mmCIF file of C-alpha atoms in Angstrom:
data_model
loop_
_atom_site.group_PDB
_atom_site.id
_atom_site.type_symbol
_atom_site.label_atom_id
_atom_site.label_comp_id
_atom_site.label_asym_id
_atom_site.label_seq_id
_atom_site.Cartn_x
_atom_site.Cartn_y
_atom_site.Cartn_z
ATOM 1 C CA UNK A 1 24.253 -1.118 -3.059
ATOM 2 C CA UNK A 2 24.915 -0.523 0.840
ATOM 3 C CA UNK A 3 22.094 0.862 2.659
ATOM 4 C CA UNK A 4 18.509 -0.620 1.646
ATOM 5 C CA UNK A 5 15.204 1.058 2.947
ATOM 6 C CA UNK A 6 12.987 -1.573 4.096
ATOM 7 C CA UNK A 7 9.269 -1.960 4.433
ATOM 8 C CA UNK A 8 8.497 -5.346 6.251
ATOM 9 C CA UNK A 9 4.608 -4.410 6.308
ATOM 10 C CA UNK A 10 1.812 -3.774 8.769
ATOM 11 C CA UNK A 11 3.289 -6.996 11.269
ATOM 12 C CA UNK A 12 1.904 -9.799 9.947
ATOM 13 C CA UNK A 13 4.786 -11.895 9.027
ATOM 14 C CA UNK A 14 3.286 -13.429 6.052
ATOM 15 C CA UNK A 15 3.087 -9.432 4.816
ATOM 16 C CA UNK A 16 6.662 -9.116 4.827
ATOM 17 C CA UNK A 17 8.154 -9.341 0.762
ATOM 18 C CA UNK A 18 10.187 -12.317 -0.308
ATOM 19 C CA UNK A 19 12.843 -9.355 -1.198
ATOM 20 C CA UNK A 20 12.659 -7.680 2.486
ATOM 21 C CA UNK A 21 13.408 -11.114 3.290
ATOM 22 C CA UNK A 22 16.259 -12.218 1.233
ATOM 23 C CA UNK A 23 18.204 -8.601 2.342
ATOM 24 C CA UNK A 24 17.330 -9.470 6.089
ATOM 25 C CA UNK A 25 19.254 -12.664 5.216
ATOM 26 C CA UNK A 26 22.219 -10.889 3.322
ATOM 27 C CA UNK A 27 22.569 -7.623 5.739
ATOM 28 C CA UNK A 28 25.740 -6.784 7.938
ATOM 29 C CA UNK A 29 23.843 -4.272 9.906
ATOM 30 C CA UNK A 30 19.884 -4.254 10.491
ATOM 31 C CA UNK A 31 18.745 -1.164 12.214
ATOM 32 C CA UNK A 32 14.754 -1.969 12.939
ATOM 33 C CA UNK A 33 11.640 -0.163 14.297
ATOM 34 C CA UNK A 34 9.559 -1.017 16.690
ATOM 35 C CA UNK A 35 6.447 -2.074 14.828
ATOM 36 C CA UNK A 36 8.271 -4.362 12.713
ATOM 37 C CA UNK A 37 7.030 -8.043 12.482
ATOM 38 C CA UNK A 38 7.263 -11.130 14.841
ATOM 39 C CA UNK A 39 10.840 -13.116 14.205
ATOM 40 C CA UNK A 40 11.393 -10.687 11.048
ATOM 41 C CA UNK A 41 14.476 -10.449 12.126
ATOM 42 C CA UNK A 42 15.085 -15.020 12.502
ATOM 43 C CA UNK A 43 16.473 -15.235 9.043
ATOM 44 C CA UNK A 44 19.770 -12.327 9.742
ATOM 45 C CA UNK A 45 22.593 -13.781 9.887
ATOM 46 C CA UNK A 46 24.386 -15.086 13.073
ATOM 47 C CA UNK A 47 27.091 -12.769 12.942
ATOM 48 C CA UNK A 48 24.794 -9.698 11.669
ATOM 49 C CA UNK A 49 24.587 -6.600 13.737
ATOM 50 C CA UNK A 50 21.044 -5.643 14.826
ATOM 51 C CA UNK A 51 20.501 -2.588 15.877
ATOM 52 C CA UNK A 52 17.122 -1.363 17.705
ATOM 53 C CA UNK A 53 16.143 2.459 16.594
ATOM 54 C CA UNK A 54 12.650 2.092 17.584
ATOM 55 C CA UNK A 55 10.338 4.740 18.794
ATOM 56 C CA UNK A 56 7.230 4.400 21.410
ATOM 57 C CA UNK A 57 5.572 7.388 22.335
ATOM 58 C CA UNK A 58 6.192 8.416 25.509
ATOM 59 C CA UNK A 59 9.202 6.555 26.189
ATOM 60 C CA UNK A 60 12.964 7.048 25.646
ATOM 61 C CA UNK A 61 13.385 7.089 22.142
ATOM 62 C CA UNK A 62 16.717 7.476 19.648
ATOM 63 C CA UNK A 63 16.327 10.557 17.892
ATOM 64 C CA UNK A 64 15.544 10.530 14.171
ATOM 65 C CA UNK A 65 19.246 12.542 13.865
ATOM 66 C CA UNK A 66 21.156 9.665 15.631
ATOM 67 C CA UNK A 67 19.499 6.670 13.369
ATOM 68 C CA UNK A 68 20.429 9.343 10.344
ATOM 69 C CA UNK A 69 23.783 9.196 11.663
ATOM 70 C CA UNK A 70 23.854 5.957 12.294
ATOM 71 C CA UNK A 71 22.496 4.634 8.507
ATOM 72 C CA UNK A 72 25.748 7.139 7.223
ATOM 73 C CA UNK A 73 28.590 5.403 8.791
ATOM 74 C CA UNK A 74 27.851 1.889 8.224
ATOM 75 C CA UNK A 75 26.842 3.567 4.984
ATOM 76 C CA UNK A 76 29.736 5.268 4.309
ATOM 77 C CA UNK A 77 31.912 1.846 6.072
ATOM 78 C CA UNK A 78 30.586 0.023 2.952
ATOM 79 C CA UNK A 79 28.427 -2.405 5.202
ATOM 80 C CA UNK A 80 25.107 -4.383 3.455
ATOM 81 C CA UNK A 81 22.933 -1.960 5.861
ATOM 82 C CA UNK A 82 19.222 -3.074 5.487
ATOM 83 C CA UNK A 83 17.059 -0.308 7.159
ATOM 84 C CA UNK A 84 13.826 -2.359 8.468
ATOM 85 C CA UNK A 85 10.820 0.285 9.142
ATOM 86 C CA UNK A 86 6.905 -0.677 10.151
ATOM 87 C CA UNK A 87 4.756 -0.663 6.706
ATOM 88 C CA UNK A 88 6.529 1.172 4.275
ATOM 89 C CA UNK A 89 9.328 3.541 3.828
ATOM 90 C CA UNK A 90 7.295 6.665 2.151
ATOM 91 C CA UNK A 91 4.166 6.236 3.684
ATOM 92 C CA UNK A 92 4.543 7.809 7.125
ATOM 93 C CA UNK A 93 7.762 5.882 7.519
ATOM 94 C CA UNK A 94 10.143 9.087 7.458
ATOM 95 C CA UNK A 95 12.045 7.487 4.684
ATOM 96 C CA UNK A 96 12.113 10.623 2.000
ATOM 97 C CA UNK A 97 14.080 12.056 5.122
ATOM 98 C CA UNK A 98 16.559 8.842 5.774
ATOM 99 C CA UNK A 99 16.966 8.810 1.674
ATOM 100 C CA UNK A 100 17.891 12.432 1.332
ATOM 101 C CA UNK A 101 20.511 11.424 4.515
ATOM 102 C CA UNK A 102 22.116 8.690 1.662
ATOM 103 C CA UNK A 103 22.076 10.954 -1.222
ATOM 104 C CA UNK A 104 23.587 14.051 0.353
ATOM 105 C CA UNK A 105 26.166 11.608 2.055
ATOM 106 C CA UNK A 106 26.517 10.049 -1.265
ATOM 107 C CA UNK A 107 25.708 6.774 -0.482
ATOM 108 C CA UNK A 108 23.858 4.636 -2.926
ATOM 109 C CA UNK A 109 20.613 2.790 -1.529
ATOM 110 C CA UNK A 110 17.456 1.941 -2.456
ATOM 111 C CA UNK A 111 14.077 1.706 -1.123
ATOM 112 C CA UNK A 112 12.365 -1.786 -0.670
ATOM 113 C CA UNK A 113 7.933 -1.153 -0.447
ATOM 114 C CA UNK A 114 6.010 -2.769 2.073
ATOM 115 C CA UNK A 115 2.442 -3.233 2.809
ATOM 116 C CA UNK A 116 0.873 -0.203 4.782
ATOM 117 C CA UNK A 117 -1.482 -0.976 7.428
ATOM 118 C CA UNK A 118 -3.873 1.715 5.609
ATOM 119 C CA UNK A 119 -4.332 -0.936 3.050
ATOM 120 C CA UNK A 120 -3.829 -4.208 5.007
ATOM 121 C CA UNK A 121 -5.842 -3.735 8.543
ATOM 122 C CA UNK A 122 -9.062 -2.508 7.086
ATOM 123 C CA UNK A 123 -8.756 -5.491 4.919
ATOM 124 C CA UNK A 124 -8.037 -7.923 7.705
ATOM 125 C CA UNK A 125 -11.288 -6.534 9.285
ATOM 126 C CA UNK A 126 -13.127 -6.615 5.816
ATOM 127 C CA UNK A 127 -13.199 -3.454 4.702
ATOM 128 C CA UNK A 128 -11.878 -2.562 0.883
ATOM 129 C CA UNK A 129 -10.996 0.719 1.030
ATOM 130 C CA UNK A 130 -12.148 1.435 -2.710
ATOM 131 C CA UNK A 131 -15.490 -0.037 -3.611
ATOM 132 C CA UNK A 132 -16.697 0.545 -7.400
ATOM 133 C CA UNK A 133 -20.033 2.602 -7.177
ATOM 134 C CA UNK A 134 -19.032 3.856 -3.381
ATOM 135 C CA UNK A 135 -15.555 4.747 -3.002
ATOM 136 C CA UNK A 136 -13.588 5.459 -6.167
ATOM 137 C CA UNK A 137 -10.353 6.657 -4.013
ATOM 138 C CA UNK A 138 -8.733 6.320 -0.568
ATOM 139 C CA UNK A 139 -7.000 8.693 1.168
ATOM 140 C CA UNK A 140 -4.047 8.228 4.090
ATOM 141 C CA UNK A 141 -3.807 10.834 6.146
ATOM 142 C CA UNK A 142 -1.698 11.017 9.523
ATOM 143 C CA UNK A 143 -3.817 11.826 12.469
ATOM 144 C CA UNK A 144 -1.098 12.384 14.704
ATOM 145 C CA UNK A 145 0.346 16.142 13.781
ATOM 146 C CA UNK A 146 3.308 17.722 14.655
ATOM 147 C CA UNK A 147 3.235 18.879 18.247
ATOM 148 C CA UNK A 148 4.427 22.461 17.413
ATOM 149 C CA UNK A 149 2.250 22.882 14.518
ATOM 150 C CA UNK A 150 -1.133 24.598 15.506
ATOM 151 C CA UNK A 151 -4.483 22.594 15.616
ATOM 152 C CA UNK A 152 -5.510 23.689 12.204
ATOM 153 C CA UNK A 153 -2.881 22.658 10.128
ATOM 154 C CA UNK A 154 -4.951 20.135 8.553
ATOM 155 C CA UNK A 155 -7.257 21.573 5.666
ATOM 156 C CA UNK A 156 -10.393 19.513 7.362
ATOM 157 C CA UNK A 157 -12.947 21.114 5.271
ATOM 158 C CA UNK A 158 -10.945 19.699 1.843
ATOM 159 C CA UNK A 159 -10.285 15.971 3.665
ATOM 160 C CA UNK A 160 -14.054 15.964 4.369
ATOM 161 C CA UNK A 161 -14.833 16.843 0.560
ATOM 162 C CA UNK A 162 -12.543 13.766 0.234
ATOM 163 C CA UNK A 163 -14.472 11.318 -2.659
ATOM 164 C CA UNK A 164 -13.734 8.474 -0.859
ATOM 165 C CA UNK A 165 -12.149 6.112 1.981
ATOM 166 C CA UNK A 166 -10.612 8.406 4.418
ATOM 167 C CA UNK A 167 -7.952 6.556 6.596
ATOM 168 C CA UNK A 168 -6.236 8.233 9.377
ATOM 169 C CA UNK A 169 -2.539 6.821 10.508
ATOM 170 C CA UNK A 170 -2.031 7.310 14.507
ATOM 171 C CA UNK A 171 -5.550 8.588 14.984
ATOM 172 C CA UNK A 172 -6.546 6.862 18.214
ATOM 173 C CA UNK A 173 -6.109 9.621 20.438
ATOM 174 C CA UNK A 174 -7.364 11.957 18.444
ATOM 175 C CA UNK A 175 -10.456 10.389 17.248
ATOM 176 C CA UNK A 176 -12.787 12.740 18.570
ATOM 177 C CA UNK A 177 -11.032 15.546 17.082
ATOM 178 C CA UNK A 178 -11.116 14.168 13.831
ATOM 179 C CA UNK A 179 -14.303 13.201 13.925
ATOM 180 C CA UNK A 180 -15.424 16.537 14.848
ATOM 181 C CA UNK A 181 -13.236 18.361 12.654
ATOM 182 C CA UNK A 182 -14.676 16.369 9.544
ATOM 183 C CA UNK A 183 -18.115 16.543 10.747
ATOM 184 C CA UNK A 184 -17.729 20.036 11.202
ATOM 185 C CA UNK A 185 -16.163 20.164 7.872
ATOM 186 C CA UNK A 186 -19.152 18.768 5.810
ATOM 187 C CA UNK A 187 -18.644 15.104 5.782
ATOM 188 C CA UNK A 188 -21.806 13.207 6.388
ATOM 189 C CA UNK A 189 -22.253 12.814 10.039
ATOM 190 C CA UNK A 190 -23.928 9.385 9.228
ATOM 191 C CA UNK A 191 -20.897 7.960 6.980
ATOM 192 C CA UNK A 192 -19.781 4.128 8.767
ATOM 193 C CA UNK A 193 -16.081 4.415 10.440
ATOM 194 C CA UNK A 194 -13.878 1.345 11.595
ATOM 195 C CA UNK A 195 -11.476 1.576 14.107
ATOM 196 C CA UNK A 196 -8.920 -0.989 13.281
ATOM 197 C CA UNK B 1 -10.421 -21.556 3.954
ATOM 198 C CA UNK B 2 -11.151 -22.268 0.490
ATOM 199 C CA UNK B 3 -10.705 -19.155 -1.159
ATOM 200 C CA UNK B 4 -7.685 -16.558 -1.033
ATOM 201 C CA UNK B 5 -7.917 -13.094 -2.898
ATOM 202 C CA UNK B 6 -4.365 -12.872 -2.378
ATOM 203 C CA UNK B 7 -2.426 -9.673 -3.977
ATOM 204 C CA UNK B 8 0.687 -10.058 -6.053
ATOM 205 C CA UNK B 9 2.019 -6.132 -5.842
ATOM 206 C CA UNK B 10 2.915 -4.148 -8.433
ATOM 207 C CA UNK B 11 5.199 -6.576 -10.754
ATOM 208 C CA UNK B 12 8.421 -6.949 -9.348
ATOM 209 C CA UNK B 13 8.861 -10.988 -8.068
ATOM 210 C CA UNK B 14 10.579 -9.798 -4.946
ATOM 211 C CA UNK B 15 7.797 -8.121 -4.232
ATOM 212 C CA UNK B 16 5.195 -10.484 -3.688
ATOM 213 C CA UNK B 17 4.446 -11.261 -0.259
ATOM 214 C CA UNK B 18 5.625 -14.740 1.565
ATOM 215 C CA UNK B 19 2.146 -15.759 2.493
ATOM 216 C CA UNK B 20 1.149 -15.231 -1.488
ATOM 217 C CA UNK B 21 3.984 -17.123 -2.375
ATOM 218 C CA UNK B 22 2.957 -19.924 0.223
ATOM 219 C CA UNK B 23 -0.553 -20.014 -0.850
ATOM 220 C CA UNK B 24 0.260 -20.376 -4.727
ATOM 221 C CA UNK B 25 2.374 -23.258 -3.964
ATOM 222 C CA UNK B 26 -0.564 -25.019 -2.018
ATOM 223 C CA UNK B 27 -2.936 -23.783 -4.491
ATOM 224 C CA UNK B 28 -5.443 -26.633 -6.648
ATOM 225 C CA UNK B 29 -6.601 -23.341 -8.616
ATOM 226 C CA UNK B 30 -4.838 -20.058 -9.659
ATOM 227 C CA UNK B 31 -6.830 -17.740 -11.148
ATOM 228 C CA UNK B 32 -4.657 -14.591 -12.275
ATOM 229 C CA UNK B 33 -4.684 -11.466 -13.950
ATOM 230 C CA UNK B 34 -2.694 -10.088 -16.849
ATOM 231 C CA UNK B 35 -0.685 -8.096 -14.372
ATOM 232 C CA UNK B 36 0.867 -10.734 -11.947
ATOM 233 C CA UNK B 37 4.661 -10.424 -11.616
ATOM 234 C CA UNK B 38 7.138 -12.982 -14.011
ATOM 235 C CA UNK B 39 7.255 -16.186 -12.962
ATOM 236 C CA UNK B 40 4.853 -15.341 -10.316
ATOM 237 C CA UNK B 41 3.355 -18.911 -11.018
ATOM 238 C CA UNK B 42 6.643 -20.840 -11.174
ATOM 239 C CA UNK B 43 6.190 -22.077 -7.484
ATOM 240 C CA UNK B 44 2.553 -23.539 -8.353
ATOM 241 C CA UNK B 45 1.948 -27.492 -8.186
ATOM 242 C CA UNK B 46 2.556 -29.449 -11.027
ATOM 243 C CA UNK B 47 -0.682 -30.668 -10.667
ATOM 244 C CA UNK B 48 -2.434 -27.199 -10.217
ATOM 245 C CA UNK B 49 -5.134 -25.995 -12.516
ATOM 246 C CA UNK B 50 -3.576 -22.015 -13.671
ATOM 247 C CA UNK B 51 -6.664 -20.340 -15.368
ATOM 248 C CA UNK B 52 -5.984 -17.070 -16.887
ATOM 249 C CA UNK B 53 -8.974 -14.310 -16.278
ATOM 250 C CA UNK B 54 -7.133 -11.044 -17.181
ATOM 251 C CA UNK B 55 -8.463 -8.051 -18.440
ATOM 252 C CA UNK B 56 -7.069 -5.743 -20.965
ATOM 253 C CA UNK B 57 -8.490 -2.641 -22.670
ATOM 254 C CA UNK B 58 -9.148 -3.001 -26.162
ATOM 255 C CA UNK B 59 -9.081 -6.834 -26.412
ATOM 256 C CA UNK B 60 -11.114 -10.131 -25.351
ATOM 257 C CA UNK B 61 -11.489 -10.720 -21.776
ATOM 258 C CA UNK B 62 -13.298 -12.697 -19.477
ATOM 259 C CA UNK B 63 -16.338 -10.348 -18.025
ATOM 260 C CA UNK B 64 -16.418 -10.403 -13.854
ATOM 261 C CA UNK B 65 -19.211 -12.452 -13.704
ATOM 262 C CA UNK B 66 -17.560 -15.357 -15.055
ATOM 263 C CA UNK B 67 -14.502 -14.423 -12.853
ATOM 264 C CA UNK B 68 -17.344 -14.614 -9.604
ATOM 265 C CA UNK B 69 -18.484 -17.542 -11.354
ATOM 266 C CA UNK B 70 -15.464 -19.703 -11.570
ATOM 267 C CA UNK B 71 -14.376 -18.485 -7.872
ATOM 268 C CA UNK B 72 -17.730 -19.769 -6.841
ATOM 269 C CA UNK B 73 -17.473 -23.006 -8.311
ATOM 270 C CA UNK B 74 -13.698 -24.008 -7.424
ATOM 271 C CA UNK B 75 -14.768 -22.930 -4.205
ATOM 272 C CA UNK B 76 -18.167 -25.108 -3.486
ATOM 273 C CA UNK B 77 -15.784 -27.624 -4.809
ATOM 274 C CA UNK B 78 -13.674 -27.366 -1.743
ATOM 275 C CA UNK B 79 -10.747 -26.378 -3.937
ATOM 276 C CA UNK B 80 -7.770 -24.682 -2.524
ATOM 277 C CA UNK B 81 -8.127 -21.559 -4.843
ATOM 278 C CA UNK B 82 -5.691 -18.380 -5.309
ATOM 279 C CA UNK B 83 -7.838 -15.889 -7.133
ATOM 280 C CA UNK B 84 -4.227 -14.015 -7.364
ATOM 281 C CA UNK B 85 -4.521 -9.668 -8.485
ATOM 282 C CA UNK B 86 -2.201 -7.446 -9.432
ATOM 283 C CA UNK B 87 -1.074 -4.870 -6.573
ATOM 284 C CA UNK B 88 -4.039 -5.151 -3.675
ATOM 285 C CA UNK B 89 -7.297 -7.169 -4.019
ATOM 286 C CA UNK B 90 -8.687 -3.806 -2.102
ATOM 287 C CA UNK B 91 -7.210 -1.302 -4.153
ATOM 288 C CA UNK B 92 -9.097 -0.549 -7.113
ATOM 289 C CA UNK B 93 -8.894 -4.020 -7.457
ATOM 290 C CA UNK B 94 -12.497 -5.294 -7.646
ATOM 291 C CA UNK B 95 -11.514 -7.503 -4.779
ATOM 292 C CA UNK B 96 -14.737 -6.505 -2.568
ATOM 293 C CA UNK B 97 -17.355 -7.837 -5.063
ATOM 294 C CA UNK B 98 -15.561 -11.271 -5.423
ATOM 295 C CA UNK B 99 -15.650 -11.262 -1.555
ATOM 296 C CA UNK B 100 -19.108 -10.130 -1.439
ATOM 297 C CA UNK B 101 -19.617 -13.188 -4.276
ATOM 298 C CA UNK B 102 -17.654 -15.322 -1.426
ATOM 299 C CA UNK B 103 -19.752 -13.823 1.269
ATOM 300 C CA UNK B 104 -23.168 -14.239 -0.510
ATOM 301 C CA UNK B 105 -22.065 -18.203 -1.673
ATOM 302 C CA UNK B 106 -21.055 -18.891 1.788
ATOM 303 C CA UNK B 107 -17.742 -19.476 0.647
ATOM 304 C CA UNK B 108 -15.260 -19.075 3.227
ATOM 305 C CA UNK B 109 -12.509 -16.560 2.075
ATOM 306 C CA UNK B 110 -9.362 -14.524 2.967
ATOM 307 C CA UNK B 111 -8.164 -11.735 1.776
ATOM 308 C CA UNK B 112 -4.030 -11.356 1.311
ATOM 309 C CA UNK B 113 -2.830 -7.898 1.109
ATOM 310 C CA UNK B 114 -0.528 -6.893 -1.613
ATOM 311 C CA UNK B 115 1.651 -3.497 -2.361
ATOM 312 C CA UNK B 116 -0.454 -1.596 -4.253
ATOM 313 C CA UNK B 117 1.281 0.510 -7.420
ATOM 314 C CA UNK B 118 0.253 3.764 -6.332
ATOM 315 C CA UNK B 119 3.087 3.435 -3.362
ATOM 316 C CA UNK B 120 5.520 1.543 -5.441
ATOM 317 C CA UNK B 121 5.706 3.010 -8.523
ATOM 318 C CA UNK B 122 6.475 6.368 -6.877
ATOM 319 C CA UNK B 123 8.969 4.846 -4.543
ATOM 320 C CA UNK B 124 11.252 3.016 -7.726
ATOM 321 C CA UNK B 125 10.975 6.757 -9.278
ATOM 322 C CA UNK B 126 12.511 8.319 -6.013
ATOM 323 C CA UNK B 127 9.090 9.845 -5.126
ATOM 324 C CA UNK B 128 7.764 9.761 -1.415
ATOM 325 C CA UNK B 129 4.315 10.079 -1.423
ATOM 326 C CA UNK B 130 4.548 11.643 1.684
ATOM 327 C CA UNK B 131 6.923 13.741 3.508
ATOM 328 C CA UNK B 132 7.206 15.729 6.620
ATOM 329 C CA UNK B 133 6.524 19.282 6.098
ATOM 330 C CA UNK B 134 6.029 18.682 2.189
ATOM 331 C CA UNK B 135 2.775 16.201 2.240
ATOM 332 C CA UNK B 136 0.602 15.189 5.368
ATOM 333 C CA UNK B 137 -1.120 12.611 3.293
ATOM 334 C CA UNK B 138 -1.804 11.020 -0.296
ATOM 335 C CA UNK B 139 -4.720 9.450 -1.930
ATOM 336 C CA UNK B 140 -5.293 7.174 -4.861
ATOM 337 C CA UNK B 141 -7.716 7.695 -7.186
ATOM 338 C CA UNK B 142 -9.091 6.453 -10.041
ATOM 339 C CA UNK B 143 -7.900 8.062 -13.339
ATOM 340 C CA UNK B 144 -10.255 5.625 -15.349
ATOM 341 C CA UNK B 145 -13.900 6.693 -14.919
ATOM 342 C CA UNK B 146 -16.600 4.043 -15.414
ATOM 343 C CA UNK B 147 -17.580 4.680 -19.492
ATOM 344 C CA UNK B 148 -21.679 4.989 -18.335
ATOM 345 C CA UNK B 149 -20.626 7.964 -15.971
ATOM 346 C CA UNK B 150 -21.108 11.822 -16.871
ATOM 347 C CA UNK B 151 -17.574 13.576 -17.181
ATOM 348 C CA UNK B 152 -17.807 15.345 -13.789
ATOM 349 C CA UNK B 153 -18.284 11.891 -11.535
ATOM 350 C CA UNK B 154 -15.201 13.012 -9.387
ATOM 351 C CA UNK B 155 -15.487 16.289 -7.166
ATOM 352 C CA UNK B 156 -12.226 18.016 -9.192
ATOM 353 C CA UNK B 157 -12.435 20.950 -6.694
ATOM 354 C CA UNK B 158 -12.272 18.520 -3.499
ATOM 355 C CA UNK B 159 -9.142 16.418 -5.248
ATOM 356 C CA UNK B 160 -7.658 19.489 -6.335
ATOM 357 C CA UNK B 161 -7.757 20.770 -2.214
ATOM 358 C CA UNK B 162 -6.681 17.269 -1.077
ATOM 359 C CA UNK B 163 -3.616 18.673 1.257
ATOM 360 C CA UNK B 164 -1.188 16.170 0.183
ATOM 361 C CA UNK B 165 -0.091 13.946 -2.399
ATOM 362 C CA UNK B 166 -2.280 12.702 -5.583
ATOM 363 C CA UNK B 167 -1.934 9.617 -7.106
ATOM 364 C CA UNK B 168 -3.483 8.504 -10.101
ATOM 365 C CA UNK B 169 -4.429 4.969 -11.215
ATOM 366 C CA UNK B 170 -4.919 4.038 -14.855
ATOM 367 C CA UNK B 171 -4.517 8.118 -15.352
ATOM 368 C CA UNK B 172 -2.198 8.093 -18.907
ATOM 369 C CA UNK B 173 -4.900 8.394 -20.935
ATOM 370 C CA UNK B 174 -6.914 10.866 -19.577
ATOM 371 C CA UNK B 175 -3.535 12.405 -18.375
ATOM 372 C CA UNK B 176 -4.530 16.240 -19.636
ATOM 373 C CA UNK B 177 -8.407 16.156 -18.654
ATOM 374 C CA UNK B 178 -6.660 15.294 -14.984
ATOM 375 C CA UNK B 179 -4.329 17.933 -15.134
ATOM 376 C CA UNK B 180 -6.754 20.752 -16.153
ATOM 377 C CA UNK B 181 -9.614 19.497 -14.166
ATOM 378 C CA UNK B 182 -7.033 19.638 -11.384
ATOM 379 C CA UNK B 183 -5.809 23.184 -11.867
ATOM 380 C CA UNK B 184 -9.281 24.905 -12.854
ATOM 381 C CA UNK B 185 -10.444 22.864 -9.423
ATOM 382 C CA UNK B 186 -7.673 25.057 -7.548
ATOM 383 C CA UNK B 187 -4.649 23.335 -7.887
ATOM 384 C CA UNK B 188 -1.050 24.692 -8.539
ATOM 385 C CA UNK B 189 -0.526 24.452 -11.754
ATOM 386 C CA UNK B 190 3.350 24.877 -10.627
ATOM 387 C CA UNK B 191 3.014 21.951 -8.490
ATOM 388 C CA UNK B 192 5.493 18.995 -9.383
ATOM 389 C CA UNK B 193 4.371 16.237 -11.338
ATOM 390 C CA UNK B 194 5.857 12.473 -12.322
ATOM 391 C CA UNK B 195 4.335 9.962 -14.907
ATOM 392 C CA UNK B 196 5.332 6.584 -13.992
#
């Protein structure tokens, strides 16, 4: 295996996996994301090379082509290449896109879950996002859209039919359009919402 | 803190998170479920009282109020105690109501955050249960309906518009009343679909 895809979880150290870990440990290269954890990255080796591919919104960023290009040739250079993304790979991670990178370049990898923060923050402020009797599901949904997509690419009135938790990823700024939008949509105007 | 709800993910060892691993080597009680990972306990104390509580369908278990019961009492006790679950202790997990039992005992308790089947099991098939352009979101629902409930408990028609990924808990069984509730709700019956 050369190239892993690495969850290390919603930041809390603790979150990270004893497996996320043990690659950290074992990688060549380690090319990591912003949001990853406090001293994740204490346990590489001394002679690993780490690699920052974060993004921040609004600031310079690497594109998503140049980590791509980046995960192929110390892919395709046989390196231990552990991947280390915020939460995990396939939820809102972009990590269908970095594994379809491997495949078509051959490459074998392999994807390592983490924790998302759509499970773990509403727990660290005490909310279960399924309750038997009030929420038989929970759905993640990312609040941020794509800036070229128009306003009403979301299918609001079907998210607000939702039977369940609705959590929305990178919905700060647009809390009052989500709000509105589900509101608008049907959901019960009364209905509790955290902000985590 | 007496009491942890601590999650031990979906089965694999590697991934259970550091702090669960921490906390069942502390641990003066561990109660766990059938579906805790392989030597998941090997770390415990010598000295550490492991009590079995697991539930399977079809055979004898322990009912939840003895579960609440015994989490109570290890806990007035001042016991170190790992009440450890399979995936997440929020995730169809039943984790709330032994923190409500917490809550309502004055108990102090945490709850640990585990990865939850519903991303895992998708990722070890190759599935991303999201992807740009393809899926904006995913939800988890309950495929196993409480026994009392009438056969139309879940809005069909507001799953079958979620605009994103479905995922299915405890679903094999009622595998085709899913599908065609799904597809007379609205949904594709082209749509892709993967069993794991």
């Amino acid at each position: 295996m050369t190239v892993h895809l690495v969850g290390a979880g919603p930041g809390d150290p603790g979150l990270m996996t004893v497996r996320a870990a043990e690659l950290v440990a074992r990688a060549d290269v380690i090319l990591y994301d912003r949001l990853i954890p406090d001293r994740a990255l204490d346990g590489a080796r001394p002679d690993a090379e780490l690699v920052y591919v974060g993004k921040q919104g609004g600031g310079p960023q690497m594109p998503q082509a140049e980590i791509n290009r980046l995960i192929v040739a110390h892919g395709r250079a046989g390196k231990e290449v552990v991947r280390l993304k915020g939460g995990d790979p396939f939820v809102f991670g972009r990590g269908g896109e970095e594994a379809l990178v491997c495949a078509e370049a051959g490459i074998p990898f392999a994807v390592v879950p983490g924790i998302t923060a759509g499970v773990a923050a509403p727990a660290y402020a005490g909310v279960p996002v399924t309750h038997r009797e009030l929420a038989s599901g929970v759905a993640f949904v990312t609040g941020h859209e794509h800036p070229d997509k128009p306003e009403t690419a979301l299918d609001w009135p079907a998210l607000a039919a939702f039977p369940g938790t609705l959590v929305f990823y990178m919905g700060v700024r647009a809390l009052p359009r989500i709000a509105g939008q589900l509101i608008a949509g049907g959901r019960e105007a009364a209905e509790p919402v955290a902000v985590v």
